[in-house]
PDB file of C-alpha atoms in Angstrom:
ATOM      1  CA  UNK A   1      22.561  25.027  74.431  1.00 47.00           C
ATOM      2  CA  UNK A   2      20.085  22.374  73.289  1.00 45.00           C
ATOM      3  CA  UNK A   3      19.637  18.896  74.725  1.00 47.00           C
ATOM      4  CA  UNK A   4      21.536  16.100  73.057  1.00 47.00           C
ATOM      5  CA  UNK A   5      19.348  13.998  70.830  1.00 50.00           C
ATOM      6  CA  UNK A   6      17.933  10.972  72.607  1.00 49.00           C
ATOM      7  CA  UNK A   7      17.167   7.576  71.107  1.00 53.00           C
ATOM      8  CA  UNK A   8      14.183   9.137  69.347  1.00 53.00           C
ATOM      9  CA  UNK A   9      16.381  11.897  67.917  1.00 58.00           C
ATOM     10  CA  UNK A  10      14.549  14.673  69.756  1.00 67.00           C
ATOM     11  CA  UNK A  11      16.168  14.782  73.212  1.00 83.00           C
ATOM     12  CA  UNK A  12      13.316  12.767  74.709  1.00 89.00           C
ATOM     13  CA  UNK A  13      13.509   9.377  76.349  1.00 88.00           C
ATOM     14  CA  UNK A  14      12.403   6.367  74.340  1.00 90.00           C
ATOM     15  CA  UNK A  15       8.726   5.455  74.580  1.00 92.00           C
ATOM     16  CA  UNK A  16       7.613   2.861  77.110  1.00 89.00           C
ATOM     17  CA  UNK A  17       6.160  -0.431  76.002  1.00 94.00           C
ATOM     18  CA  UNK A  18       2.762  -1.365  77.412  1.00 94.00           C
ATOM     19  CA  UNK A  19       4.189  -3.976  79.789  1.00 94.00           C
ATOM     20  CA  UNK A  20       6.543  -1.458  81.390  1.00 95.00           C
ATOM     21  CA  UNK A  21       3.786   1.138  81.540  1.00 93.00           C
ATOM     22  CA  UNK A  22       1.453  -1.295  83.325  1.00 92.00           C
ATOM     23  CA  UNK A  23       4.222  -2.226  85.761  1.00 94.00           C
ATOM     24  CA  UNK A  24       4.896   1.432  86.603  1.00 94.00           C
ATOM     25  CA  UNK A  25       1.224   2.288  87.032  1.00 94.00           C
ATOM     26  CA  UNK A  26       0.557  -0.776  89.199  1.00 94.00           C
ATOM     27  CA  UNK A  27       3.492   0.143  91.449  1.00 94.00           C
ATOM     28  CA  UNK A  28       1.799   3.475  92.206  1.00 94.00           C
ATOM     29  CA  UNK A  29      -1.233   2.050  94.049  1.00 93.00           C
ATOM     30  CA  UNK A  30      -2.499  -1.123  95.712  1.00 95.00           C
ATOM     31  CA  UNK A  31      -4.601  -3.389  93.517  1.00 97.00           C
ATOM     32  CA  UNK A  32      -7.368  -5.549  94.967  1.00 98.00           C
ATOM     33  CA  UNK A  33      -8.033  -9.282  94.749  1.00 98.00           C
ATOM     34  CA  UNK A  34     -11.533 -10.609  93.922  1.00 98.00           C
ATOM     35  CA  UNK A  35     -12.485 -11.823  97.409  1.00 98.00           C
ATOM     36  CA  UNK A  36     -11.438  -8.540  99.029  1.00 98.00           C
ATOM     37  CA  UNK A  37     -13.364  -6.545  96.390  1.00 98.00           C
ATOM     38  CA  UNK A  38     -16.448  -8.680  96.980  1.00 98.00           C
ATOM     39  CA  UNK A  39     -16.281  -8.142 100.739  1.00 98.00           C
ATOM     40  CA  UNK A  40     -15.634  -4.393 100.385  1.00 98.00           C
ATOM     41  CA  UNK A  41     -18.617  -4.002  98.055  1.00 97.00           C
ATOM     42  CA  UNK A  42     -20.878  -6.024 100.380  1.00 97.00           C
ATOM     43  CA  UNK A  43     -19.789  -3.843 103.310  1.00 97.00           C
ATOM     44  CA  UNK A  44     -20.573  -0.683 101.328  1.00 96.00           C
ATOM     45  CA  UNK A  45     -16.901   0.326 101.296  1.00 96.00           C
ATOM     46  CA  UNK A  46     -16.350   0.067  97.534  1.00 97.00           C
ATOM     47  CA  UNK A  47     -18.154   0.815  94.306  1.00 98.00           C
ATOM     48  CA  UNK A  48     -17.546  -1.904  91.717  1.00 98.00           C
ATOM     49  CA  UNK A  49     -17.409  -0.458  88.190  1.00 98.00           C
ATOM     50  CA  UNK A  50     -17.536  -2.838  85.225  1.00 98.00           C
ATOM     51  CA  UNK A  51     -15.939  -1.291  82.120  1.00 98.00           C
ATOM     52  CA  UNK A  52     -16.165  -4.385  79.895  1.00 98.00           C
ATOM     53  CA  UNK A  53     -17.816  -3.853  76.557  1.00 95.00           C
ATOM     54  CA  UNK A  54     -21.347  -5.118  75.962  1.00 97.00           C
ATOM     55  CA  UNK A  55     -20.421  -8.312  74.081  1.00 97.00           C
ATOM     56  CA  UNK A  56     -18.320  -9.549  77.019  1.00 97.00           C
ATOM     57  CA  UNK A  57     -21.046  -8.694  79.533  1.00 97.00           C
ATOM     58  CA  UNK A  58     -23.601 -10.540  77.419  1.00 97.00           C
ATOM     59  CA  UNK A  59     -21.304 -13.540  76.996  1.00 97.00           C
ATOM     60  CA  UNK A  60     -20.040 -13.876  80.570  1.00 98.00           C
ATOM     61  CA  UNK A  61     -22.615 -12.156  82.751  1.00 98.00           C
ATOM     62  CA  UNK A  62     -22.545  -9.376  85.314  1.00 98.00           C
ATOM     63  CA  UNK A  63     -21.336  -8.919  88.846  1.00 98.00           C
ATOM     64  CA  UNK A  64     -24.419  -8.219  90.998  1.00 97.00           C
ATOM     65  CA  UNK A  65     -24.370  -4.658  92.255  1.00 96.00           C
ATOM     66  CA  UNK A  66     -21.606  -3.485  89.922  1.00 98.00           C
ATOM     67  CA  UNK A  67     -22.227  -0.287  88.007  1.00 98.00           C
ATOM     68  CA  UNK A  68     -21.689  -0.680  84.266  1.00 98.00           C
ATOM     69  CA  UNK A  69     -19.829   2.260  82.729  1.00 98.00           C
ATOM     70  CA  UNK A  70     -18.362   1.976  79.260  1.00 93.00           C
ATOM     71  CA  UNK A  71     -14.637   2.753  79.321  1.00 95.00           C
ATOM     72  CA  UNK A  72     -15.019   5.771  77.041  1.00 95.00           C
ATOM     73  CA  UNK A  73     -17.419   7.374  79.578  1.00 96.00           C
ATOM     74  CA  UNK A  74     -15.635   6.426  82.794  1.00 97.00           C
ATOM     75  CA  UNK A  75     -14.084   9.772  83.711  1.00 97.00           C
ATOM     76  CA  UNK A  76     -17.255  11.719  82.925  1.00 97.00           C
ATOM     77  CA  UNK A  77     -19.423   9.377  84.983  1.00 97.00           C
ATOM     78  CA  UNK A  78     -17.164   9.127  88.044  1.00 97.00           C
ATOM     79  CA  UNK A  79     -15.773  12.658  88.379  1.00 97.00           C
ATOM     80  CA  UNK A  80     -17.552  13.991  91.509  1.00 95.00           C
ATOM     81  CA  UNK A  81     -17.310  17.506  90.049  1.00 94.00           C
ATOM     82  CA  UNK A  82     -18.587  16.554  86.599  1.00 92.00           C
ATOM     83  CA  UNK A  83     -21.945  17.515  85.199  1.00 94.00           C
ATOM     84  CA  UNK A  84     -22.463  13.984  83.800  1.00 95.00           C
ATOM     85  CA  UNK A  85     -21.546  12.069  86.962  1.00 96.00           C
ATOM     86  CA  UNK A  86     -23.447   9.069  88.233  1.00 96.00           C
ATOM     87  CA  UNK A  87     -25.383   9.435  91.502  1.00 95.00           C
ATOM     88  CA  UNK A  88     -22.867   7.013  93.025  1.00 94.00           C
ATOM     89  CA  UNK A  89     -19.996   9.450  92.313  1.00 95.00           C
ATOM     90  CA  UNK A  90     -20.402  11.106  95.690  1.00 93.00           C
ATOM     91  CA  UNK A  91     -16.913  12.464  96.340  1.00 95.00           C
ATOM     92  CA  UNK A  92     -13.181  12.102  95.924  1.00 96.00           C
ATOM     93  CA  UNK A  93     -12.913   9.757  98.926  1.00 96.00           C
ATOM     94  CA  UNK A  94     -15.001   7.117  97.136  1.00 95.00           C
ATOM     95  CA  UNK A  95     -13.273   3.747  96.834  1.00 97.00           C
ATOM     96  CA  UNK A  96     -13.747   2.601  93.263  1.00 98.00           C
ATOM     97  CA  UNK A  97     -12.786  -0.839  91.973  1.00 98.00           C
ATOM     98  CA  UNK A  98     -12.524  -0.818  88.187  1.00 98.00           C
ATOM     99  CA  UNK A  99     -13.170  -4.177  86.541  1.00 98.00           C
ATOM    100  CA  UNK A 100     -12.280  -5.083  82.978  1.00 98.00           C
ATOM    101  CA  UNK A 101     -12.127  -8.557  81.486  1.00 98.00           C
ATOM    102  CA  UNK A 102      -8.641  -9.650  82.569  1.00 97.00           C
ATOM    103  CA  UNK A 103      -7.170  -6.782  84.608  1.00 96.00           C
ATOM    104  CA  UNK A 104      -5.206  -4.818  82.024  1.00 96.00           C
ATOM    105  CA  UNK A 105      -7.417  -1.986  80.746  1.00 97.00           C
ATOM    106  CA  UNK A 106      -8.662  -1.458  84.292  1.00 98.00           C
ATOM    107  CA  UNK A 107      -5.142  -0.543  85.417  1.00 97.00           C
ATOM    108  CA  UNK A 108      -4.989   2.359  82.988  1.00 96.00           C
ATOM    109  CA  UNK A 109      -8.553   3.343  83.865  1.00 97.00           C
ATOM    110  CA  UNK A 110      -7.709   3.464  87.589  1.00 98.00           C
ATOM    111  CA  UNK A 111      -4.698   5.645  86.822  1.00 97.00           C
ATOM    112  CA  UNK A 112      -6.946   8.033  84.926  1.00 97.00           C
ATOM    113  CA  UNK A 113      -9.299   8.236  87.923  1.00 98.00           C
ATOM    114  CA  UNK A 114      -6.305   9.056  90.141  1.00 97.00           C
ATOM    115  CA  UNK A 115      -5.638  12.046  87.873  1.00 96.00           C
ATOM    116  CA  UNK A 116      -9.179  13.238  88.671  1.00 96.00           C
ATOM    117  CA  UNK A 117      -8.420  13.132  92.404  1.00 97.00           C
ATOM    118  CA  UNK A 118     -10.067   9.765  93.048  1.00 97.00           C
ATOM    119  CA  UNK A 119      -7.017   8.481  94.933  1.00 96.00           C
ATOM    120  CA  UNK A 120      -8.775   5.416  96.376  1.00 97.00           C
ATOM    121  CA  UNK A 121      -9.507   4.094  92.876  1.00 98.00           C
ATOM    122  CA  UNK A 122      -8.008   0.698  92.177  1.00 98.00           C
ATOM    123  CA  UNK A 123      -8.568  -2.207  89.843  1.00 98.00           C
ATOM    124  CA  UNK A 124      -9.339  -5.872  90.190  1.00 98.00           C
ATOM    125  CA  UNK A 125      -6.358  -8.190  89.784  1.00 98.00           C
ATOM    126  CA  UNK A 126      -7.263 -10.576  86.950  1.00 98.00           C
ATOM    127  CA  UNK A 127     -10.472  -8.697  86.140  1.00 98.00           C
ATOM    128  CA  UNK A 128     -13.864 -10.302  85.702  1.00 98.00           C
ATOM    129  CA  UNK A 129     -12.310 -13.624  84.749  1.00 98.00           C
ATOM    130  CA  UNK A 130     -10.531 -13.838  88.128  1.00 98.00           C
ATOM    131  CA  UNK A 131     -13.792 -12.910  89.879  1.00 98.00           C
ATOM    132  CA  UNK A 132     -15.561 -15.757  88.126  1.00 98.00           C
ATOM    133  CA  UNK A 133     -12.721 -18.241  88.786  1.00 98.00           C
ATOM    134  CA  UNK A 134     -12.937 -17.325  92.488  1.00 98.00           C
ATOM    135  CA  UNK A 135     -16.554 -18.541  92.448  1.00 98.00           C
ATOM    136  CA  UNK A 136     -17.977 -15.134  93.310  1.00 98.00           C
ATOM    137  CA  UNK A 137     -21.526 -14.203  92.239  1.00 98.00           C
ATOM    138  CA  UNK A 138     -22.275 -13.638  88.561  1.00 98.00           C
ATOM    139  CA  UNK A 139     -25.712 -13.160  87.018  1.00 97.00           C
TER     140      UNK A 139
END
């Protein structure tokens, strides 16, 4: 007996919209606020990873000490088992704070890192713009 057709006509649930997807992903881990991320990075307890594209970094500046990794290279650079990993990608226990411009793309990036076993990966609430509004260092 086959499954009854769903709303899509194929027995599958309807697709999620991006807002619902973000809500579900964010409910699966604890996000971090700018001040806490700053303090964790200063204490050596977190690696800040800026995934903003070059034009935004040039326009708005950089967070001192953050590693810049383009979004399309993120998994390859941070997978501790990968042949193209960064020296900072020391193990699965690494606490990574992914930073995008406003805190949306970083949510999906953190979820992807979770799939690689980087379960302490999180993202910055409000992204770089929230960091800057909090008066934290930018160069």
